[in-house]
Short mmCIF file of C-alpha atoms in Angstrom, two decimals:
data_model
loop_
_atom_site.label_atom_id
_atom_site.label_comp_id
_atom_site.label_asym_id
_atom_site.label_seq_id
_atom_site.Cartn_x
_atom_site.Cartn_y
_atom_site.Cartn_z
CA MET M 1 -4.26 -19.65 28.72
CA THR M 2 -3.79 -19.02 25.01
CA GLU M 3 -0.58 -20.41 23.59
CA LYS M 4 1.90 -17.89 22.20
CA ALA M 5 2.18 -17.68 18.41
CA PHE M 6 5.44 -16.77 16.71
CA LEU M 7 5.21 -18.10 13.15
CA PRO M 8 3.38 -17.15 9.96
CA LEU M 9 0.05 -18.88 9.46
CA PRO M 10 -0.15 -21.10 6.38
CA PRO M 11 -2.69 -19.91 3.81
CA PRO M 12 -6.17 -21.42 4.17
CA ARG M 13 -7.65 -23.32 1.25
CA THR M 14 -9.25 -20.99 -1.27
CA ILE M 15 -12.98 -20.43 -0.99
CA TYR M 16 -13.24 -20.06 -4.77
CA LYS M 17 -14.40 -23.09 -6.74
CA GLU M 18 -13.72 -21.67 -10.19
CA ASN M 19 -11.76 -18.94 -11.94
CA SER M 20 -13.88 -15.79 -11.86
CA HIS M 21 -11.99 -14.41 -14.88
CA ALA M 22 -12.34 -17.49 -17.04
CA GLN M 23 -15.20 -15.96 -19.01
CA LEU M 24 -15.05 -12.41 -20.42
CA SER M 25 -17.57 -10.55 -22.48
CA THR M 26 -16.93 -10.37 -26.22
CA SER M 27 -15.61 -6.80 -26.00
CA GLU M 28 -13.49 -7.55 -22.94
CA GLN M 29 -11.97 -10.60 -24.60
CA SER M 30 -11.13 -8.54 -27.68
CA MET M 31 -9.36 -5.89 -25.57
CA TYR M 32 -7.53 -8.54 -23.57
CA ASP M 33 -6.37 -10.26 -26.76
CA GLU M 34 -5.03 -6.94 -28.06
CA VAL M 35 -2.96 -6.37 -24.91
CA LEU M 36 -1.73 -9.97 -24.92
CA ALA M 37 -0.73 -9.74 -28.59
CA HIS M 38 1.32 -6.62 -27.83
CA PHE M 39 3.51 -8.42 -25.27
CA THR M 40 3.76 -11.73 -27.14
CA ARG M 41 4.55 -10.51 -30.64
CA THR M 42 7.41 -12.31 -32.38
CA GLU M 43 8.03 -10.17 -35.49
CA PRO M 44 9.77 -8.25 -34.21
CA VAL M 45 10.13 -9.85 -30.78
CA TYR M 46 8.65 -7.67 -28.07
CA THR M 47 11.17 -5.70 -26.01
CA ILE M 48 10.63 -3.26 -23.16
CA PRO M 49 11.00 0.25 -24.64
CA ASN M 50 14.21 2.18 -23.97
CA PHE M 51 16.15 -0.78 -22.59
CA GLU M 52 19.30 -2.00 -24.34
CA GLN M 53 18.45 -5.56 -23.28
CA GLY M 54 14.70 -5.26 -23.39
CA GLU M 55 13.73 -8.89 -23.98
CA LEU M 56 11.39 -10.14 -21.28
CA THR M 57 13.01 -12.34 -18.66
CA ASP M 58 11.33 -15.42 -17.21
CA GLU M 59 10.48 -13.39 -14.08
CA GLU M 60 8.79 -10.71 -16.18
CA GLN M 61 6.84 -13.20 -18.30
CA PHE M 62 5.70 -14.96 -15.12
CA TRP M 63 4.53 -11.61 -13.72
CA LEU M 64 2.60 -10.86 -16.95
CA SER M 65 -0.13 -13.37 -16.16
CA ARG M 66 -3.65 -13.34 -17.55
CA GLU M 67 -4.91 -11.87 -14.28
CA CYS M 68 -2.18 -9.21 -14.32
CA LEU M 69 -3.17 -8.00 -17.79
CA LEU M 70 -6.81 -7.92 -16.73
CA ARG M 71 -6.01 -5.94 -13.56
CA TYR M 72 -4.32 -3.24 -15.59
CA LEU M 73 -7.17 -3.21 -18.10
CA ARG M 74 -9.71 -2.72 -15.32
CA ALA M 75 -7.56 -0.02 -13.69
CA SER M 76 -7.35 1.70 -17.09
CA LYS M 77 -11.14 1.51 -17.58
CA TRP M 78 -10.60 -0.98 -20.41
CA LYS M 79 -8.64 1.47 -22.54
CA VAL M 80 -6.08 -0.70 -24.33
CA PRO M 81 -3.39 1.96 -25.04
CA THR M 82 -3.52 3.14 -21.42
CA ALA M 83 -3.27 -0.40 -20.07
CA ILE M 84 -0.26 -1.16 -22.29
CA GLU M 85 1.44 2.08 -21.26
CA ARG M 86 0.89 1.39 -17.57
CA LEU M 87 2.10 -2.20 -17.87
CA GLU M 88 5.27 -1.05 -19.60
CA ASP M 89 5.82 1.63 -16.97
CA THR M 90 5.62 -1.05 -14.29
CA LEU M 91 7.93 -3.41 -16.19
CA LYS M 92 10.49 -0.60 -16.33
CA TRP M 93 9.97 0.29 -12.67
CA ARG M 94 10.36 -3.31 -11.48
CA ARG M 95 13.67 -3.58 -13.34
CA ASP M 96 15.01 -0.22 -12.21
CA TYR M 97 13.82 -0.69 -8.62
CA GLY M 98 15.37 -4.14 -8.38
CA VAL M 99 12.24 -6.03 -7.39
CA TYR M 100 13.76 -9.29 -8.66
CA ASP M 101 17.40 -8.94 -7.65
CA PHE M 102 18.10 -6.02 -5.29
CA VAL M 103 15.12 -5.66 -2.95
CA THR M 104 15.79 -9.00 -1.26
CA ALA M 105 15.02 -10.38 2.19
CA LYS M 106 18.62 -9.80 3.22
CA HIS M 107 18.56 -6.19 2.02
CA VAL M 108 15.37 -5.14 3.82
CA GLU M 109 15.80 -7.27 6.96
CA PRO M 110 17.08 -4.36 9.14
CA GLU M 111 13.66 -2.76 8.67
CA ALA M 112 11.88 -5.90 9.88
CA VAL M 113 13.51 -6.51 13.27
CA THR M 114 10.87 -4.68 15.36
CA GLY M 115 7.83 -6.13 13.59
CA LYS M 116 6.52 -2.76 12.39
CA GLU M 117 4.99 -4.57 9.41
CA VAL M 118 3.81 -8.13 9.85
CA ILE M 119 1.95 -10.41 7.47
CA TYR M 120 -0.40 -12.41 9.65
CA GLY M 121 -3.63 -14.23 8.94
CA TYR M 122 -6.31 -13.79 6.29
CA ASP M 123 -9.75 -12.24 6.05
CA VAL M 124 -12.85 -14.31 5.36
CA THR M 125 -12.26 -14.22 1.59
CA GLY M 126 -8.65 -15.38 1.95
CA ARG M 127 -6.95 -12.01 1.52
CA PRO M 128 -3.54 -12.00 3.24
CA ALA M 129 -3.45 -9.34 5.97
CA ILE M 130 -0.59 -6.93 6.57
CA TYR M 131 -0.48 -5.41 10.03
CA MET M 132 1.17 -2.00 10.25
CA LEU M 133 2.28 -0.64 13.62
CA PRO M 134 3.73 2.89 13.18
CA SER M 135 4.88 2.99 16.82
CA ARG M 136 7.53 0.35 16.04
CA GLN M 137 9.37 2.48 13.49
CA ASN M 138 13.07 1.78 14.00
CA THR M 139 15.03 3.43 11.17
CA ASP M 140 15.66 6.78 9.50
CA GLU M 141 16.57 5.48 6.03
CA ALA M 142 13.56 6.46 3.95
CA THR M 143 14.70 4.64 0.81
CA ARG M 144 14.99 1.28 2.53
CA GLN M 145 11.72 1.85 4.42
CA VAL M 146 9.96 2.10 1.06
CA GLN M 147 11.82 -0.95 -0.28
CA PHE M 148 10.69 -2.90 2.79
CA ALA M 149 7.07 -1.94 2.16
CA VAL M 150 7.40 -3.16 -1.44
CA TRP M 151 9.05 -6.41 -0.33
CA MET M 152 6.26 -7.08 2.18
CA LEU M 153 3.62 -6.38 -0.46
CA GLU M 154 5.26 -8.87 -2.82
CA ARG M 155 5.42 -11.52 -0.08
CA ALA M 156 1.77 -10.99 0.82
CA LEU M 157 0.88 -11.66 -2.81
CA ASP M 158 2.97 -14.84 -2.65
CA LEU M 159 0.59 -16.03 0.08
CA ALA M 160 -2.58 -15.40 -1.94
CA GLU M 161 -4.40 -18.60 -2.82
CA PRO M 162 -6.13 -19.25 -6.18
CA GLY M 163 -8.81 -16.65 -6.91
CA VAL M 164 -7.44 -14.17 -4.37
CA GLU M 165 -5.98 -11.06 -6.01
CA THR M 166 -6.37 -8.40 -3.32
CA LEU M 167 -4.93 -7.80 0.12
CA ALA M 168 -6.08 -6.51 3.49
CA LEU M 169 -4.32 -3.75 5.42
CA LEU M 170 -4.71 -3.38 9.19
CA ILE M 171 -3.24 -0.21 10.71
CA ASN M 172 -3.07 0.30 14.47
CA PHE M 173 -2.12 3.80 15.66
CA ALA M 174 -1.97 2.73 19.33
CA ASP M 175 1.17 3.85 21.20
CA LYS M 176 2.85 6.96 19.87
CA GLY M 177 6.08 6.40 18.06
CA LYS M 178 8.32 7.57 15.27
CA ASN M 179 6.12 7.59 12.19
CA PRO M 180 7.54 7.64 8.65
CA SER M 181 7.86 11.08 7.07
CA VAL M 182 5.14 12.45 4.82
CA SER M 183 7.46 12.21 1.80
CA THR M 184 8.07 8.51 2.54
CA ALA M 185 4.34 7.87 2.88
CA LEU M 186 3.63 9.64 -0.40
CA THR M 187 6.31 7.61 -2.17
CA VAL M 188 4.73 4.36 -1.01
CA LEU M 189 1.28 5.58 -2.04
CA ASN M 190 2.55 6.53 -5.47
CA ILE M 191 4.09 3.06 -5.94
CA LEU M 192 0.89 1.37 -4.83
CA GLN M 193 -1.24 3.40 -7.20
CA ASN M 194 0.96 3.11 -10.26
CA HIS M 195 2.43 -0.38 -9.93
CA TYR M 196 -0.05 -2.41 -7.86
CA PRO M 197 -3.45 -1.49 -9.29
CA GLU M 198 -6.52 -3.44 -8.22
CA ARG M 199 -4.67 -4.87 -5.21
CA LEU M 200 -6.36 -3.16 -2.24
CA GLY M 201 -9.28 -5.19 -0.98
CA LEU M 202 -9.71 -3.83 2.52
CA ALA M 203 -8.10 -1.21 4.78
CA LEU M 204 -8.95 -1.24 8.50
CA ILE M 205 -7.70 1.50 10.83
CA ILE M 206 -8.00 1.60 14.63
CA ASN M 207 -6.90 3.79 17.54
CA VAL M 208 -6.72 6.84 15.31
CA PRO M 209 -5.40 9.94 17.18
CA PHE M 210 -7.79 12.91 17.42
CA LEU M 211 -5.97 15.10 14.91
CA VAL M 212 -5.39 12.26 12.47
CA ASN M 213 -9.05 11.28 12.74
CA ALA M 214 -10.13 14.85 11.98
CA PHE M 215 -7.88 14.89 8.95
CA PHE M 216 -9.22 11.58 7.63
CA LYS M 217 -12.85 12.68 8.02
CA ILE M 218 -12.24 15.63 5.73
CA VAL M 219 -9.97 13.89 3.24
CA MET M 220 -12.29 10.91 2.74
CA SER M 221 -14.79 13.22 1.06
CA PHE M 222 -12.25 13.65 -1.77
CA VAL M 223 -11.75 9.90 -2.26
CA ASP M 224 -13.60 8.05 -5.01
CA PRO M 225 -16.58 6.01 -3.73
CA LEU M 226 -15.13 2.59 -4.62
CA THR M 227 -11.95 3.19 -2.61
CA ARG M 228 -13.90 4.82 0.21
CA GLN M 229 -15.94 1.66 0.68
CA LYS M 230 -12.75 -0.32 1.31
CA VAL M 231 -11.51 1.95 4.13
CA LYS M 232 -13.08 1.43 7.54
CA PHE M 233 -12.24 3.27 10.79
CA ASN M 234 -12.55 1.49 14.15
CA PRO M 235 -14.51 -1.34 12.49
CA LYS M 236 -16.27 -4.18 14.28
CA ILE M 237 -14.33 -6.72 12.29
CA PHE M 238 -16.03 -9.83 13.67
CA GLN M 239 -19.60 -8.52 13.86
CA ASP M 240 -19.24 -7.15 10.32
CA GLY M 241 -17.99 -10.52 9.09
CA LEU M 242 -14.62 -9.20 7.86
CA LEU M 243 -12.31 -11.58 9.72
CA LYS M 244 -12.54 -14.55 12.06
CA GLU M 245 -11.05 -14.58 15.56
CA ASP M 246 -8.67 -17.46 14.83
CA MET M 247 -6.99 -15.35 12.14
CA VAL M 248 -6.55 -12.14 14.15
CA MET M 249 -4.08 -10.87 16.75
CA LYS M 250 -5.43 -10.19 20.23
CA GLU M 251 -4.72 -6.45 19.87
CA TRP M 252 -7.50 -6.46 17.31
CA GLY M 253 -9.78 -8.60 19.47
CA GLY M 254 -8.74 -11.96 18.01
CA ASN M 255 -7.60 -15.03 19.90
CA LYS M 256 -4.08 -15.21 18.47
CA ASP M 257 -1.56 -14.26 21.14
CA PHE M 258 1.06 -13.38 18.58
CA GLU M 259 4.44 -12.07 19.65
CA TYR M 260 6.92 -10.85 17.07
CA VAL M 261 10.28 -12.53 17.61
CA HIS M 262 12.32 -11.72 14.55
CA GLU M 263 14.57 -14.79 14.72
CA LYS M 264 11.51 -17.04 14.61
CA TYR M 265 9.11 -15.21 12.32
CA TRP M 266 11.37 -13.83 9.59
CA PRO M 267 13.09 -17.01 8.31
CA GLU M 268 9.78 -18.88 8.36
CA LEU M 269 8.03 -16.20 6.29
CA VAL M 270 10.86 -16.11 3.76
CA GLU M 271 10.92 -19.91 3.43
CA ILE M 272 7.15 -20.28 3.01
CA CYS M 273 7.06 -17.68 0.24
CA GLU M 274 10.08 -19.06 -1.59
CA LYS M 275 8.64 -22.59 -1.61
CA ARG M 276 5.28 -21.45 -2.92
CA VAL M 277 6.73 -19.37 -5.74
CA LYS M 278 9.19 -22.12 -6.69
CA ALA M 279 6.37 -24.66 -6.98
CA TRP M 280 4.23 -22.26 -9.03
CA LYS M 281 7.07 -21.50 -11.43
CA GLU M 282 7.70 -25.20 -12.04
CA ILE M 283 4.07 -25.63 -13.06
CA TRP M 284 4.16 -22.40 -15.09
CA ARG M 285 7.06 -23.81 -17.12
CA LYS M 286 5.14 -27.01 -17.77
CA LEU M 287 2.23 -24.88 -18.99
CA GLY M 288 4.45 -23.17 -21.57
CA ALA M 289 6.45 -20.52 -19.65
CA LYS M 290 4.96 -17.56 -21.49
CA VAL M 291 3.05 -14.32 -21.05
CA GLY M 292 -0.67 -14.73 -20.35
CA ILE M 293 -0.70 -18.00 -18.40
CA SER M 294 -3.40 -17.83 -15.76
CA GLU M 295 -2.46 -17.56 -12.09
CA TRP M 296 -5.46 -19.78 -11.41
CA ASP M 297 -4.01 -22.51 -13.63
CA TYR M 298 -0.54 -22.64 -12.11
CA LYS M 299 -1.86 -22.29 -8.57
CA THR M 300 -4.44 -25.07 -8.88
CA ALA M 301 -2.75 -27.53 -11.27
CA ASN M 302 -0.78 -29.28 -8.54
CA THR M 303 -2.15 -27.94 -5.28
CA HIS M 304 -2.09 -31.08 -3.18
CA PRO M 305 1.51 -32.19 -4.01
CA ILE M 306 2.70 -28.66 -3.19
CA GLU M 307 0.98 -28.71 0.17
CA LYS M 308 2.33 -32.20 0.84
CA ALA M 309 5.89 -31.10 0.10
CA GLN M 310 5.52 -28.14 2.41
CA GLU M 311 4.22 -30.34 5.21
CA GLU M 312 7.06 -32.85 4.82
CA GLU M 313 9.73 -30.17 5.09
CA LYS M 314 8.01 -28.25 7.84
CA THR M 315 9.56 -28.57 11.28
CA GLU M 316 7.25 -29.21 14.20
CA GLN M 317 5.81 -25.90 15.33
CA PRO M 318 2.69 -24.80 17.24
CA SER M 319 -0.26 -24.51 14.88
CA ASN M 320 -0.94 -20.91 15.90
CA ALA M 321 1.37 -18.89 13.68
CA ILE M 322 1.37 -15.85 11.39
CA ALA M 323 0.08 -15.23 7.93
CA PRO M 324 0.97 -12.65 5.28
CA ALA M 325 -1.31 -9.84 4.30
CA ALA M 326 -1.56 -6.83 2.09
CA VAL M 327 -1.64 -3.10 1.77
CA GLY M 328 -4.13 -0.86 0.19
CA THR M 329 -4.39 2.84 0.19
CA MET M 330 -5.83 5.94 -1.23
CA THR M 331 -3.42 7.55 -3.66
CA SER M 332 -3.21 10.33 -6.22
CA GLU M 333 -1.12 11.00 -9.28
CA ASP M 334 2.10 12.86 -8.67
CA GLN M 335 2.30 16.02 -10.80
CA SER M 336 5.40 17.94 -11.75
CA VAL M 337 4.72 21.67 -11.67
CA GLU M 338 7.13 24.41 -12.64
CA PRO M 339 7.90 26.82 -9.76
CA GLN M 340 5.75 29.97 -9.79
CA PRO M 341 6.48 33.47 -8.44
CA SER M 342 6.52 33.62 -4.66
CA ASP M 343 3.15 34.11 -2.96
CA VAL M 344 2.00 33.70 0.63
CA ALA M 345 -1.53 32.96 1.81
CA THR M 346 -2.77 32.40 5.35
CA VAL M 347 -5.92 30.60 6.44
CA LYS M 348 -7.30 31.01 9.99
CA PRO M 349 -10.38 29.38 11.56
CA SER M 350 -12.17 32.71 11.84
CA GLU M 351 -11.91 33.12 8.08
CA ALA M 352 -13.38 29.71 7.28
CA GLN M 353 -16.51 31.09 5.60
CA GLU M 354 -14.95 34.19 4.02
CA GLU M 355 -13.23 34.60 0.71
CA LYS M 356 -10.41 37.07 1.08
CA PRO M 357 -7.80 38.12 -1.45
CA GLU M 358 -4.29 36.83 -0.91
CA LYS M 359 -1.93 39.37 0.56
CA ALA M 360 1.81 39.51 0.66
CA LEU M 361 3.40 38.89 4.05
CA PRO M 362 6.97 39.29 5.25
CA GLU M 363 9.25 36.38 4.41
CA ILE M 364 8.64 33.52 6.83
CA THR M 365 11.59 31.37 7.85
CA LYS M 366 11.68 28.02 9.56
CA GLU M 367 12.96 29.75 12.69
CA ASP M 368 10.00 32.13 12.61
CA ALA M 369 7.61 29.21 12.44
CA GLY M 370 9.25 27.40 15.32
CA ALA M 371 12.16 24.98 15.16
CA ALA M 372 9.84 22.08 15.92
CA HIS M 373 8.10 22.43 12.54
CA GLU M 374 9.33 20.54 9.52
CA THR M 375 8.54 22.15 6.16
CA GLN M 376 7.63 19.93 3.24
CA THR M 377 7.86 20.45 -0.52
CA LEU M 378 4.61 19.10 -1.91
CA PRO M 379 2.86 18.48 -5.23
CA SER M 380 -0.12 20.71 -5.87
CA ASP M 381 -2.78 18.03 -6.34
CA VAL M 382 -5.43 18.38 -3.63
CA MET M 383 -4.93 14.97 -2.05
CA GLU M 384 -1.16 15.29 -1.96
CA GLU M 385 -1.32 18.88 -0.78
CA THR M 386 -3.44 17.90 2.18
CA MET M 387 -1.50 14.79 3.21
CA PRO M 388 1.04 16.83 5.24
CA CYS M 389 -1.70 17.80 7.69
CA LEU M 390 -1.58 14.22 8.92
CA SER M 391 1.84 14.81 10.49
CA LEU M 392 2.27 18.56 10.67
CA LEU M 393 -0.91 19.32 12.61
CA GLU M 394 0.36 17.20 15.48
CA LEU M 395 3.37 19.48 15.86
CA ALA M 396 2.93 22.38 18.25
CA PRO M 397 2.89 25.32 18.54
CA SER M 398 1.32 27.11 15.55
CA PRO M 399 1.88 27.95 12.77
CA VAL M 400 2.24 24.99 10.45
CA VAL M 401 4.16 26.02 7.33
CA LEU M 402 3.55 24.23 4.03
CA ILE M 403 5.83 25.03 1.10
CA LEU M 404 4.01 24.44 -2.18
CA LYS M 405 5.11 24.50 -5.79
CA ARG M 406 2.29 26.83 -6.80
CA PRO M 407 -0.45 28.88 -5.07
CA PRO M 408 -2.87 26.68 -3.09
CA THR M 409 -5.87 25.54 -5.06
CA ALA M 410 -9.41 26.45 -4.09
CA GLY M 411 -9.97 22.81 -3.11
CA LEU M 412 -7.00 22.85 -0.76
CA LEU M 413 -8.05 26.12 0.86
CA GLN M 414 -11.59 24.84 1.32
CA MET M 415 -10.38 21.58 2.80
CA THR M 416 -8.03 23.44 5.16
CA GLU M 417 -10.81 25.73 6.35
CA LEU M 418 -13.03 22.73 7.06
CA LEU M 419 -10.24 20.95 8.87
CA LEU M 420 -9.36 23.91 11.06
CA GLY M 421 -13.01 24.54 11.81
CA HIS M 422 -13.38 20.93 12.92
CA LEU M 423 -10.33 21.13 15.16
CA VAL M 424 -11.38 24.30 17.00
CA GLU M 425 -15.12 23.64 17.24
CA SER M 426 -14.26 22.62 20.80
CA GLU M 427 -11.53 25.03 21.85
CA GLU M 428 -11.09 23.34 25.21
CA ARG M 429 -10.54 19.96 23.54
CA PHE M 430 -8.03 21.39 21.12
CA ARG M 431 -6.03 23.11 23.86
CA LYS M 432 -5.11 19.68 25.17
CA TYR M 433 -2.85 19.50 22.13
CA ASN M 434 -1.88 23.13 21.65
CA ASP M 435 -1.65 26.26 23.78
CA THR M 436 -2.80 28.48 20.91
CA LEU M 437 -5.41 28.16 18.21
CA PRO M 438 -3.96 26.75 15.00
CA TYR M 439 -3.37 28.39 11.69
CA ILE M 440 -1.60 27.28 8.54
CA VAL M 441 0.69 29.35 6.33
CA PHE M 442 1.14 28.42 2.67
CA ILE M 443 4.38 29.62 1.06
CA CYS M 444 4.32 29.27 -2.72
CA LEU M 445 7.67 29.16 -4.45
#
């Protein structure tokens, strides 16, 4: 019988023998030097724009590593002004959001008690893996739910060994539960896209409900090819060589009989991360305590003494424990659009191949649509417009009402027609979820 596991797994030794970013091309080095010079200038001393006390703190200089600057350059397609702007936006966000002083383990702990997000194990390249179990949702406070997701992402990065810059996300939709709202999901996606670029390495999704699966199949056609390659549905994780059984929970086919007991897992995770970061910062200070120091250098300079110190202070525990992981996701830029004159358009499955002019309909209220339906105010970008289908299409009966900030785009209408056509191609199958055929009403403010 497999022994129960309750604790985070310690990070495995890195598989990387050398720093993959040690050598840049001549043009890349020139662009990197330009970004580095911007944040290290002394006359005048660099300050974060629009902050009364804008001098960089030790925490901020530590965050602005060589690898960090390169991640933002790659995410900005090596456009120096864009990379600098995005870095400064994230510096401002991390201060305002309280990443260093407000979003603490104590603050987010109420979100963690059910184990709805667990950092456990690593993939074959050493990426920390974050397990997400929507069925364990336990709170209604959207703001703290997002803060918890950010805190877990930061801790997963704390568990990344030298050479590992990305994370793995494992989502299991088994067991219906109280999922986060669409607005909460979009907020997390926006944060990931804007402030954690180049961090998603792998996203694995299993037990996807029928309606959610139909939605994903359509939406993935809008996702850029590089991101699409990282997202895998119902993968054969061992046959495909993505993870090894001794790093995976049994729900995913692994041999780790992990059980989330908050009183055991949580303090251990917090302690492991704090020790690792403390050791890294001590080395970082010896290396000069400045912007641009390589993560590879401070993570490898004193590896064995760090591990020895951790072992000496570690209480005797079973070897099968948990390990932190990461999140990655498809995201899109949030756009602010001024409200437009009211318009209403309706799309039905029978109209999927026809182009018909929009026509005015009587005012539709929430009561008219059915009290079970929650309306959402959404950005007009195609990806963000279509995200609500993920939750709203599982609510019965029809119609689903989407309140938009402007008339639906051609891309959204086309995607909706395809989605509805997919859902009703087998009417008998769909009626298991709904007594009537679906249709969606767009109300444009």
